[in-house]
Amino acid sequence: MSRTVAFVGLGIMGGPMARHLAAAGHDVVGFNRSPEKTRALVEAGGRAAASVAEAVDGADVVALMLPDSPDVTSVLTDGVFDAAKPGTLIVDFSTIRPDVARDLAAQASDRGLRMIDAPVSGGQAGAENAALSIMVGGAEADVADARPLLDVVGKTVVHVGPSGAGQTVKAANQLIVAGNIALLAEALVFLEAHGADLPAAVEVLGGGLAGSAVLNQKAPKMLDRDFGPGFRIDLHHKDMGIVSEASRSAGVVTPVAALVAQLVAATRAAGDGDLDHSALFRTVARLNGAEK
């Protein structure tokens, strides 16, 4: 069944996702603060709106892919909540604080709207290939209603609990990813110091228990010193802040998370915030007296 979908946020992740929905036959109306980012959606069969309110007007579903909690809050409270028709389903693909997700879902319900949190993992490649992992929090009926759309952009779609649960699982995902990248960076600097054949080492490591999606996707970037953004350090710094705050609020001790958060913060402080999170390698290299 074709639906009218307002899609707010057409960046590295949101742009491909919106285009997949349009290609699947949905009437997708996109809005982005940088209007030029709507061009690819229009070329894919979607439409461009000049404002959030214009995009949302008449939509069955409102999809969001925005950088941070304040951005999502602002778009909802200053545009979507007032422009959406009763019963509209809001699908937030952004990565935000779990407590903010719960609060916004409650506000949506008070206004006769429905909202689920559906943060994604898989990076730019996952978005472009419609192969994202989507962790979904919200009421079962609302998740079921959104499922046909989620299946268009995702390969693994799992309902993990009530509102905010998707964001909690995403925080855990970001902790695991950052930790893996940090350890991979240390391992490669270690191997390089010993004069190892790095491509050969990566190949054999990938065939054993050390093999992972992080190793497969990020080791080549580290070896090639290609840190063009797929997922920026700035965003992972924000996500590690979510991990820290959520750990503190639950009284959970996460010592490795604290160390990794400091490494991410150091990378950002060194001016690498716009680089891919594989640029943690640069910080590890600098700590060992090398500029990479």
PDB file of C-alpha atoms in Angstrom:
ATOM      1  CA  MET A   1       0.000   0.000   0.000  1.00  0.00           C
ATOM      2  CA  SER A   2       1.407   3.357  -1.057  1.00  0.00           C
ATOM      3  CA  ARG A   3       1.590   5.999   1.667  1.00  0.00           C
ATOM      4  CA  THR A   4       2.472   9.665   1.824  1.00  0.00           C
ATOM      5  CA  VAL A   5       5.700  10.004   3.784  1.00  0.00           C
ATOM      6  CA  ALA A   6       7.197  13.293   4.948  1.00  0.00           C
ATOM      7  CA  PHE A   7      10.949  12.776   5.327  1.00  0.00           C
ATOM      8  CA  VAL A   8      12.843  15.415   7.310  1.00  0.00           C
ATOM      9  CA  GLY A   9      16.632  15.214   7.130  1.00  0.00           C
ATOM     10  CA  LEU A  10      18.144  14.174   3.795  1.00  0.00           C
ATOM     11  CA  GLY A  11      21.824  13.863   4.654  1.00  0.00           C
ATOM     12  CA  ILE A  12      24.232  10.943   4.258  1.00  0.00           C
ATOM     13  CA  MET A  13      21.730   8.550   5.833  1.00  0.00           C
ATOM     14  CA  GLY A  14      18.331  10.144   5.301  1.00  0.00           C
ATOM     15  CA  GLY A  15      18.852  10.907   1.619  1.00  0.00           C
ATOM     16  CA  PRO A  16      19.278   7.297   0.466  1.00  0.00           C
ATOM     17  CA  MET A  17      16.541   6.092   2.811  1.00  0.00           C
ATOM     18  CA  ALA A  18      14.046   8.594   1.412  1.00  0.00           C
ATOM     19  CA  ARG A  19      14.974   7.623  -2.143  1.00  0.00           C
ATOM     20  CA  HIS A  20      14.419   3.934  -1.404  1.00  0.00           C
ATOM     21  CA  LEU A  21      10.941   4.733  -0.104  1.00  0.00           C
ATOM     22  CA  ALA A  22      10.172   6.730  -3.249  1.00  0.00           C
ATOM     23  CA  ALA A  23      11.478   3.905  -5.443  1.00  0.00           C
ATOM     24  CA  ALA A  24       9.174   1.514  -3.576  1.00  0.00           C
ATOM     25  CA  GLY A  25       6.189   3.548  -4.745  1.00  0.00           C
ATOM     26  CA  HIS A  26       5.542   5.776  -1.756  1.00  0.00           C
ATOM     27  CA  ASP A  27       4.766   9.479  -2.155  1.00  0.00           C
ATOM     28  CA  VAL A  28       7.801  10.935  -0.366  1.00  0.00           C
ATOM     29  CA  VAL A  29       7.924  14.651   0.419  1.00  0.00           C
ATOM     30  CA  GLY A  30      11.356  15.687   1.648  1.00  0.00           C
ATOM     31  CA  PHE A  31      12.617  18.647   3.613  1.00  0.00           C
ATOM     32  CA  ASN A  32      16.188  19.560   4.455  1.00  0.00           C
ATOM     33  CA  ARG A  33      17.676  22.760   5.846  1.00  0.00           C
ATOM     34  CA  SER A  34      20.054  22.729   2.862  1.00  0.00           C
ATOM     35  CA  PRO A  35      17.528  22.704  -0.017  1.00  0.00           C
ATOM     36  CA  GLU A  36      20.011  21.316  -2.545  1.00  0.00           C
ATOM     37  CA  LYS A  37      19.882  17.980  -0.723  1.00  0.00           C
ATOM     38  CA  THR A  38      16.297  17.493  -1.904  1.00  0.00           C
ATOM     39  CA  ARG A  39      17.412  17.349  -5.536  1.00  0.00           C
ATOM     40  CA  ALA A  40      18.342  13.656  -5.536  1.00  0.00           C
ATOM     41  CA  LEU A  41      14.997  12.764  -3.956  1.00  0.00           C
ATOM     42  CA  VAL A  42      13.102  14.680  -6.638  1.00  0.00           C
ATOM     43  CA  GLU A  43      15.139  12.909  -9.325  1.00  0.00           C
ATOM     44  CA  ALA A  44      14.139   9.597  -7.706  1.00  0.00           C
ATOM     45  CA  GLY A  45      10.442  10.476  -7.947  1.00  0.00           C
ATOM     46  CA  GLY A  46       9.887  12.279  -4.661  1.00  0.00           C
ATOM     47  CA  ARG A  47       8.870  15.845  -3.970  1.00  0.00           C
ATOM     48  CA  ALA A  48      10.579  18.731  -2.187  1.00  0.00           C
ATOM     49  CA  ALA A  49       8.974  20.932   0.466  1.00  0.00           C
ATOM     50  CA  ALA A  50      10.035  24.422   1.497  1.00  0.00           C
ATOM     51  CA  SER A  51       9.326  23.849   5.199  1.00  0.00           C
ATOM     52  CA  VAL A  52       8.696  21.119   7.735  1.00  0.00           C
ATOM     53  CA  ALA A  53       5.038  22.125   7.923  1.00  0.00           C
ATOM     54  CA  GLU A  54       4.643  21.881   4.151  1.00  0.00           C
ATOM     55  CA  ALA A  55       6.234  18.426   4.105  1.00  0.00           C
ATOM     56  CA  VAL A  56       4.067  17.156   6.954  1.00  0.00           C
ATOM     57  CA  ASP A  57       0.758  18.554   5.704  1.00  0.00           C
ATOM     58  CA  GLY A  58      -1.382  15.573   4.676  1.00  0.00           C
ATOM     59  CA  ALA A  59       1.306  12.971   5.377  1.00  0.00           C
ATOM     60  CA  ASP A  60       0.392   9.538   6.725  1.00  0.00           C
ATOM     61  CA  VAL A  61       3.883   9.032   8.137  1.00  0.00           C
ATOM     62  CA  VAL A  62       6.566  11.493   9.232  1.00  0.00           C
ATOM     63  CA  ALA A  63      10.126  10.139   9.141  1.00  0.00           C
ATOM     64  CA  LEU A  64      13.006  11.949  10.827  1.00  0.00           C
ATOM     65  CA  MET A  65      16.758  11.478  10.389  1.00  0.00           C
ATOM     66  CA  LEU A  66      18.403  14.285  12.341  1.00  0.00           C
ATOM     67  CA  PRO A  67      21.736  14.711  14.167  1.00  0.00           C
ATOM     68  CA  ASP A  68      20.832  15.033  17.848  1.00  0.00           C
ATOM     69  CA  SER A  69      18.156  15.230  20.547  1.00  0.00           C
ATOM     70  CA  PRO A  70      17.714  19.038  20.337  1.00  0.00           C
ATOM     71  CA  ASP A  71      17.233  18.832  16.562  1.00  0.00           C
ATOM     72  CA  VAL A  72      14.508  16.202  16.857  1.00  0.00           C
ATOM     73  CA  THR A  73      12.822  18.075  19.698  1.00  0.00           C
ATOM     74  CA  SER A  74      12.838  21.337  17.746  1.00  0.00           C
ATOM     75  CA  VAL A  75      11.471  19.822  14.531  1.00  0.00           C
ATOM     76  CA  LEU A  76       8.665  18.082  16.405  1.00  0.00           C
ATOM     77  CA  THR A  77       7.630  20.850  18.779  1.00  0.00           C
ATOM     78  CA  ASP A  78       8.082  23.703  16.298  1.00  0.00           C
ATOM     79  CA  GLY A  79       6.591  22.065  13.221  1.00  0.00           C
ATOM     80  CA  VAL A  80       5.479  18.447  13.115  1.00  0.00           C
ATOM     81  CA  PHE A  81       3.182  18.402  16.143  1.00  0.00           C
ATOM     82  CA  ASP A  82       1.189  21.373  14.858  1.00  0.00           C
ATOM     83  CA  ALA A  83       1.079  20.386  11.180  1.00  0.00           C
ATOM     84  CA  ALA A  84       0.418  16.634  11.429  1.00  0.00           C
ATOM     85  CA  LYS A  85      -3.104  15.306  11.062  1.00  0.00           C
ATOM     86  CA  PRO A  86      -4.555  13.187  13.900  1.00  0.00           C
ATOM     87  CA  GLY A  87      -3.279   9.624  13.922  1.00  0.00           C
ATOM     88  CA  THR A  88      -0.119  10.399  11.974  1.00  0.00           C
ATOM     89  CA  LEU A  89       2.702   7.940  12.668  1.00  0.00           C
ATOM     90  CA  ILE A  90       6.082   9.526  13.450  1.00  0.00           C
ATOM     91  CA  VAL A  91       9.119   7.315  12.826  1.00  0.00           C
ATOM     92  CA  ASP A  92      12.302   8.749  14.302  1.00  0.00           C
ATOM     93  CA  PHE A  93      15.350   7.163  12.673  1.00  0.00           C
ATOM     94  CA  SER A  94      17.676   9.578  14.501  1.00  0.00           C
ATOM     95  CA  THR A  95      19.980   8.560  17.339  1.00  0.00           C
ATOM     96  CA  ILE A  96      18.936  10.500  20.443  1.00  0.00           C
ATOM     97  CA  ARG A  97      18.780  10.088  24.212  1.00  0.00           C
ATOM     98  CA  PRO A  98      16.369   7.345  25.352  1.00  0.00           C
ATOM     99  CA  ASP A  99      14.722   9.643  27.904  1.00  0.00           C
ATOM    100  CA  VAL A 100      14.111  12.274  25.224  1.00  0.00           C
ATOM    101  CA  ALA A 101      12.580   9.625  22.948  1.00  0.00           C
ATOM    102  CA  ARG A 102      10.186   8.574  25.707  1.00  0.00           C
ATOM    103  CA  ASP A 103       9.217  12.168  26.483  1.00  0.00           C
ATOM    104  CA  LEU A 104       8.589  13.046  22.834  1.00  0.00           C
ATOM    105  CA  ALA A 105       6.486   9.909  22.327  1.00  0.00           C
ATOM    106  CA  ALA A 106       4.358  10.939  25.312  1.00  0.00           C
ATOM    107  CA  GLN A 107       3.946  14.448  23.886  1.00  0.00           C
ATOM    108  CA  ALA A 108       2.948  12.982  20.531  1.00  0.00           C
ATOM    109  CA  SER A 109       0.349  10.764  22.194  1.00  0.00           C
ATOM    110  CA  ASP A 110      -1.100  13.754  24.044  1.00  0.00           C
ATOM    111  CA  ARG A 111      -1.660  15.384  20.645  1.00  0.00           C
ATOM    112  CA  GLY A 112      -3.364  12.365  19.109  1.00  0.00           C
ATOM    113  CA  LEU A 113      -0.252  11.283  17.209  1.00  0.00           C
ATOM    114  CA  ARG A 114       1.761   8.059  17.325  1.00  0.00           C
ATOM    115  CA  MET A 115       5.548   7.820  17.558  1.00  0.00           C
ATOM    116  CA  ILE A 116       8.176   5.103  17.480  1.00  0.00           C
ATOM    117  CA  ASP A 117      11.948   5.360  17.821  1.00  0.00           C
ATOM    118  CA  ALA A 118      13.765   3.434  15.090  1.00  0.00           C
ATOM    119  CA  PRO A 119      17.480   4.280  15.140  1.00  0.00           C
ATOM    120  CA  VAL A 120      19.599   2.515  12.560  1.00  0.00           C
ATOM    121  CA  SER A 121      23.025   0.934  12.256  1.00  0.00           C
ATOM    122  CA  GLY A 122      24.969   0.155   9.114  1.00  0.00           C
ATOM    123  CA  GLY A 123      26.369   3.512   8.114  1.00  0.00           C
ATOM    124  CA  GLN A 124      26.263   5.121   4.712  1.00  0.00           C
ATOM    125  CA  ALA A 125      26.712   1.803   2.908  1.00  0.00           C
ATOM    126  CA  GLY A 126      23.780   0.307   4.793  1.00  0.00           C
ATOM    127  CA  ALA A 127      21.581   3.267   3.906  1.00  0.00           C
ATOM    128  CA  GLU A 128      22.559   3.193   0.244  1.00  0.00           C
ATOM    129  CA  ASN A 129      22.039  -0.570  -0.035  1.00  0.00           C
ATOM    130  CA  ALA A 130      18.817  -0.679   2.023  1.00  0.00           C
ATOM    131  CA  ALA A 131      20.605  -3.052   4.393  1.00  0.00           C
ATOM    132  CA  LEU A 132      20.309  -1.223   7.702  1.00  0.00           C
ATOM    133  CA  SER A 133      19.776  -2.836  11.081  1.00  0.00           C
ATOM    134  CA  ILE A 134      16.848  -1.070  12.742  1.00  0.00           C
ATOM    135  CA  MET A 135      16.170  -1.328  16.465  1.00  0.00           C
ATOM    136  CA  VAL A 136      12.594  -0.246  17.147  1.00  0.00           C
ATOM    137  CA  GLY A 137      10.929   1.002  20.308  1.00  0.00           C
ATOM    138  CA  GLY A 138       7.213   1.720  20.633  1.00  0.00           C
ATOM    139  CA  ALA A 139       3.749   0.225  20.861  1.00  0.00           C
ATOM    140  CA  GLU A 140       3.389  -3.102  19.073  1.00  0.00           C
ATOM    141  CA  ALA A 141       0.551  -1.882  16.840  1.00  0.00           C
ATOM    142  CA  ASP A 142       2.511   1.196  15.764  1.00  0.00           C
ATOM    143  CA  VAL A 143       5.608  -0.861  14.999  1.00  0.00           C
ATOM    144  CA  ALA A 144       3.481  -3.239  12.925  1.00  0.00           C
ATOM    145  CA  ASP A 145       2.032  -0.260  11.041  1.00  0.00           C
ATOM    146  CA  ALA A 146       5.528   1.028  10.281  1.00  0.00           C
ATOM    147  CA  ARG A 147       6.956  -2.376   9.387  1.00  0.00           C
ATOM    148  CA  PRO A 148       6.339  -2.219   5.602  1.00  0.00           C
ATOM    149  CA  LEU A 149       8.294   1.051   5.457  1.00  0.00           C
ATOM    150  CA  LEU A 150      11.054  -0.198   7.748  1.00  0.00           C
ATOM    151  CA  ASP A 151      11.476  -3.279   5.572  1.00  0.00           C
ATOM    152  CA  VAL A 152      12.135  -1.047   2.552  1.00  0.00           C
ATOM    153  CA  VAL A 153      15.202   0.575   4.129  1.00  0.00           C
ATOM    154  CA  GLY A 154      16.344  -2.155   6.521  1.00  0.00           C
ATOM    155  CA  LYS A 155      17.598  -5.717   6.319  1.00  0.00           C
ATOM    156  CA  THR A 156      17.291  -6.539  10.029  1.00  0.00           C
ATOM    157  CA  VAL A 157      14.279  -4.961  11.752  1.00  0.00           C
ATOM    158  CA  VAL A 158      13.616  -5.907  15.377  1.00  0.00           C
ATOM    159  CA  HIS A 159      11.060  -4.569  17.860  1.00  0.00           C
ATOM    160  CA  VAL A 160      13.103  -4.343  21.073  1.00  0.00           C
ATOM    161  CA  GLY A 161      10.562  -2.892  23.515  1.00  0.00           C
ATOM    162  CA  PRO A 162       8.501   0.196  24.413  1.00  0.00           C
ATOM    163  CA  SER A 163       9.282   3.824  23.565  1.00  0.00           C
ATOM    164  CA  GLY A 164      12.945   4.600  24.145  1.00  0.00           C
ATOM    165  CA  ALA A 165      14.062   0.970  23.942  1.00  0.00           C
ATOM    166  CA  GLY A 166      15.280   1.407  20.384  1.00  0.00           C
ATOM    167  CA  GLN A 167      17.484   4.282  21.491  1.00  0.00           C
ATOM    168  CA  THR A 168      18.833   2.275  24.424  1.00  0.00           C
ATOM    169  CA  VAL A 169      19.851  -0.575  22.123  1.00  0.00           C
ATOM    170  CA  LYS A 170      21.362   1.931  19.683  1.00  0.00           C
ATOM    171  CA  ALA A 171      23.469   3.402  22.509  1.00  0.00           C
ATOM    172  CA  ALA A 172      24.799  -0.093  23.219  1.00  0.00           C
ATOM    173  CA  ASN A 173      25.490  -0.521  19.507  1.00  0.00           C
ATOM    174  CA  GLN A 174      27.494   2.698  19.395  1.00  0.00           C
ATOM    175  CA  LEU A 175      29.517   1.648  22.435  1.00  0.00           C
ATOM    176  CA  ILE A 176      30.377  -1.699  20.836  1.00  0.00           C
ATOM    177  CA  VAL A 177      31.284  -0.082  17.501  1.00  0.00           C
ATOM    178  CA  ALA A 178      33.480   2.617  19.058  1.00  0.00           C
ATOM    179  CA  GLY A 179      35.222   0.063  21.253  1.00  0.00           C
ATOM    180  CA  ASN A 180      35.898  -2.202  18.282  1.00  0.00           C
ATOM    181  CA  ILE A 181      37.259   0.664  16.196  1.00  0.00           C
ATOM    182  CA  ALA A 182      39.531   1.797  19.031  1.00  0.00           C
ATOM    183  CA  LEU A 183      40.932  -1.716  19.525  1.00  0.00           C
ATOM    184  CA  LEU A 184      41.368  -2.185  15.780  1.00  0.00           C
ATOM    185  CA  ALA A 185      43.325   1.076  15.630  1.00  0.00           C
ATOM    186  CA  GLU A 186      45.562  -0.046  18.489  1.00  0.00           C
ATOM    187  CA  ALA A 187      46.117  -3.444  16.864  1.00  0.00           C
ATOM    188  CA  LEU A 188      47.152  -1.914  13.533  1.00  0.00           C
ATOM    189  CA  VAL A 189      49.532   0.570  15.175  1.00  0.00           C
ATOM    190  CA  PHE A 190      50.974  -2.348  17.170  1.00  0.00           C
ATOM    191  CA  LEU A 191      51.405  -4.481  14.044  1.00  0.00           C
ATOM    192  CA  GLU A 192      52.933  -1.602  12.103  1.00  0.00           C
ATOM    193  CA  ALA A 193      55.489  -1.020  14.865  1.00  0.00           C
ATOM    194  CA  HIS A 194      56.556  -4.651  14.509  1.00  0.00           C
ATOM    195  CA  GLY A 195      56.917  -4.371  10.735  1.00  0.00           C
ATOM    196  CA  ALA A 196      54.078  -6.760   9.959  1.00  0.00           C
ATOM    197  CA  ASP A 197      52.517  -7.072   6.517  1.00  0.00           C
ATOM    198  CA  LEU A 198      49.349  -5.195   7.414  1.00  0.00           C
ATOM    199  CA  PRO A 199      47.053  -6.336   4.560  1.00  0.00           C
ATOM    200  CA  ALA A 200      48.070  -9.943   5.202  1.00  0.00           C
ATOM    201  CA  ALA A 201      47.502  -9.522   8.929  1.00  0.00           C
ATOM    202  CA  VAL A 202      44.045  -8.048   8.362  1.00  0.00           C
ATOM    203  CA  GLU A 203      43.156 -10.921   6.036  1.00  0.00           C
ATOM    204  CA  VAL A 204      44.022 -13.636   8.531  1.00  0.00           C
ATOM    205  CA  LEU A 205      42.496 -11.767  11.477  1.00  0.00           C
ATOM    206  CA  GLY A 206      39.269 -11.488   9.518  1.00  0.00           C
ATOM    207  CA  GLY A 207      39.084 -15.264   9.195  1.00  0.00           C
ATOM    208  CA  GLY A 208      39.193 -15.878  12.939  1.00  0.00           C
ATOM    209  CA  LEU A 209      37.375 -14.786  16.059  1.00  0.00           C
ATOM    210  CA  ALA A 210      38.729 -11.242  15.640  1.00  0.00           C
ATOM    211  CA  GLY A 211      36.800 -10.941  12.389  1.00  0.00           C
ATOM    212  CA  SER A 212      33.956  -8.421  12.431  1.00  0.00           C
ATOM    213  CA  ALA A 213      32.041  -5.941  10.335  1.00  0.00           C
ATOM    214  CA  VAL A 214      34.191  -3.222  11.911  1.00  0.00           C
ATOM    215  CA  LEU A 215      37.392  -4.959  10.800  1.00  0.00           C
ATOM    216  CA  ASN A 216      36.034  -5.545   7.286  1.00  0.00           C
ATOM    217  CA  GLN A 217      34.819  -1.981   6.795  1.00  0.00           C
ATOM    218  CA  LYS A 218      37.263   0.107   8.821  1.00  0.00           C
ATOM    219  CA  ALA A 219      40.639  -1.647   8.486  1.00  0.00           C
ATOM    220  CA  PRO A 220      40.897  -0.743   4.762  1.00  0.00           C
ATOM    221  CA  LYS A 221      40.192   2.902   5.599  1.00  0.00           C
ATOM    222  CA  MET A 222      42.929   2.868   8.235  1.00  0.00           C
ATOM    223  CA  LEU A 223      45.426   1.152   5.928  1.00  0.00           C
ATOM    224  CA  ASP A 224      44.680   3.604   3.098  1.00  0.00           C
ATOM    225  CA  ARG A 225      44.521   6.602   5.461  1.00  0.00           C
ATOM    226  CA  ASP A 226      41.149   7.299   3.849  1.00  0.00           C
ATOM    227  CA  PHE A 227      39.037   8.929   6.530  1.00  0.00           C
ATOM    228  CA  GLY A 228      36.331  10.468   4.366  1.00  0.00           C
ATOM    229  CA  PRO A 229      33.169  10.440   6.472  1.00  0.00           C
ATOM    230  CA  GLY A 230      30.785   7.542   6.471  1.00  0.00           C
ATOM    231  CA  PHE A 231      29.967   8.263  10.119  1.00  0.00           C
ATOM    232  CA  ARG A 232      31.631  11.346  11.559  1.00  0.00           C
ATOM    233  CA  ILE A 233      33.644  11.506  14.772  1.00  0.00           C
ATOM    234  CA  ASP A 234      31.443  14.454  15.833  1.00  0.00           C
ATOM    235  CA  LEU A 235      28.368  12.218  15.787  1.00  0.00           C
ATOM    236  CA  HIS A 236      30.070   9.355  17.588  1.00  0.00           C
ATOM    237  CA  HIS A 237      31.224  11.842  20.230  1.00  0.00           C
ATOM    238  CA  LYS A 238      27.562  12.779  20.702  1.00  0.00           C
ATOM    239  CA  ASP A 239      26.614   9.108  20.904  1.00  0.00           C
ATOM    240  CA  MET A 240      29.241   8.347  23.533  1.00  0.00           C
ATOM    241  CA  GLY A 241      27.732  11.189  25.547  1.00  0.00           C
ATOM    242  CA  ILE A 242      24.386   9.383  25.319  1.00  0.00           C
ATOM    243  CA  VAL A 243      26.065   6.187  26.547  1.00  0.00           C
ATOM    244  CA  SER A 244      27.656   8.032  29.467  1.00  0.00           C
ATOM    245  CA  GLU A 245      24.425   9.754  30.496  1.00  0.00           C
ATOM    246  CA  ALA A 246      22.306   6.611  30.138  1.00  0.00           C
ATOM    247  CA  SER A 247      24.851   4.610  32.159  1.00  0.00           C
ATOM    248  CA  ARG A 248      24.891   7.221  34.893  1.00  0.00           C
ATOM    249  CA  SER A 249      21.099   7.448  35.086  1.00  0.00           C
ATOM    250  CA  ALA A 250      20.828   3.654  35.452  1.00  0.00           C
ATOM    251  CA  GLY A 251      23.710   3.394  37.914  1.00  0.00           C
ATOM    252  CA  VAL A 252      25.648   1.149  35.538  1.00  0.00           C
ATOM    253  CA  VAL A 253      29.464   1.114  35.689  1.00  0.00           C
ATOM    254  CA  THR A 254      30.953   1.138  32.160  1.00  0.00           C
ATOM    255  CA  PRO A 255      34.708   1.735  32.551  1.00  0.00           C
ATOM    256  CA  VAL A 256      35.695   0.771  29.010  1.00  0.00           C
ATOM    257  CA  ALA A 257      33.005   3.098  27.663  1.00  0.00           C
ATOM    258  CA  ALA A 258      34.590   5.955  29.607  1.00  0.00           C
ATOM    259  CA  LEU A 259      38.024   5.235  28.120  1.00  0.00           C
ATOM    260  CA  VAL A 260      36.658   4.986  24.588  1.00  0.00           C
ATOM    261  CA  ALA A 261      34.666   8.200  25.067  1.00  0.00           C
ATOM    262  CA  GLN A 262      37.886   9.981  26.025  1.00  0.00           C
ATOM    263  CA  LEU A 263      39.635   8.679  22.906  1.00  0.00           C
ATOM    264  CA  VAL A 264      36.752   9.875  20.733  1.00  0.00           C
ATOM    265  CA  ALA A 265      36.822  13.256  22.493  1.00  0.00           C
ATOM    266  CA  ALA A 266      40.588  13.539  21.962  1.00  0.00           C
ATOM    267  CA  THR A 267      40.160  12.809  18.256  1.00  0.00           C
ATOM    268  CA  ARG A 268      37.540  15.527  17.999  1.00  0.00           C
ATOM    269  CA  ALA A 269      39.685  17.979  19.981  1.00  0.00           C
ATOM    270  CA  ALA A 270      42.548  17.366  17.543  1.00  0.00           C
ATOM    271  CA  GLY A 271      40.376  18.751  14.742  1.00  0.00           C
ATOM    272  CA  ASP A 272      39.241  15.443  13.269  1.00  0.00           C
ATOM    273  CA  GLY A 273      35.546  15.787  14.104  1.00  0.00           C
ATOM    274  CA  ASP A 274      34.474  15.867  10.453  1.00  0.00           C
ATOM    275  CA  LEU A 275      36.362  12.676   9.633  1.00  0.00           C
ATOM    276  CA  ASP A 276      35.034   9.118   9.704  1.00  0.00           C
ATOM    277  CA  HIS A 277      35.151   7.430  13.101  1.00  0.00           C
ATOM    278  CA  SER A 278      37.918   5.194  11.745  1.00  0.00           C
ATOM    279  CA  ALA A 279      40.067   8.303  12.287  1.00  0.00           C
ATOM    280  CA  LEU A 280      40.457   7.084  15.869  1.00  0.00           C
ATOM    281  CA  PHE A 281      43.496   5.481  14.234  1.00  0.00           C
ATOM    282  CA  ARG A 282      45.041   8.933  13.873  1.00  0.00           C
ATOM    283  CA  THR A 283      44.755   9.578  17.596  1.00  0.00           C
ATOM    284  CA  VAL A 284      46.248   6.205  18.526  1.00  0.00           C
ATOM    285  CA  ALA A 285      49.092   6.859  16.081  1.00  0.00           C
ATOM    286  CA  ARG A 286      49.707  10.299  17.577  1.00  0.00           C
ATOM    287  CA  LEU A 287      49.806   8.798  21.069  1.00  0.00           C
ATOM    288  CA  ASN A 288      52.605   6.596  19.762  1.00  0.00           C
ATOM    289  CA  GLY A 289      54.593   9.480  18.337  1.00  0.00           C
ATOM    290  CA  ALA A 290      53.454   9.184  14.742  1.00  0.00           C
ATOM    291  CA  GLU A 291      51.380  11.611  12.669  1.00  0.00           C
ATOM    292  CA  LYS A 292      48.956   9.617  10.552  1.00  0.00           C
TER     293      LYS A 292
END
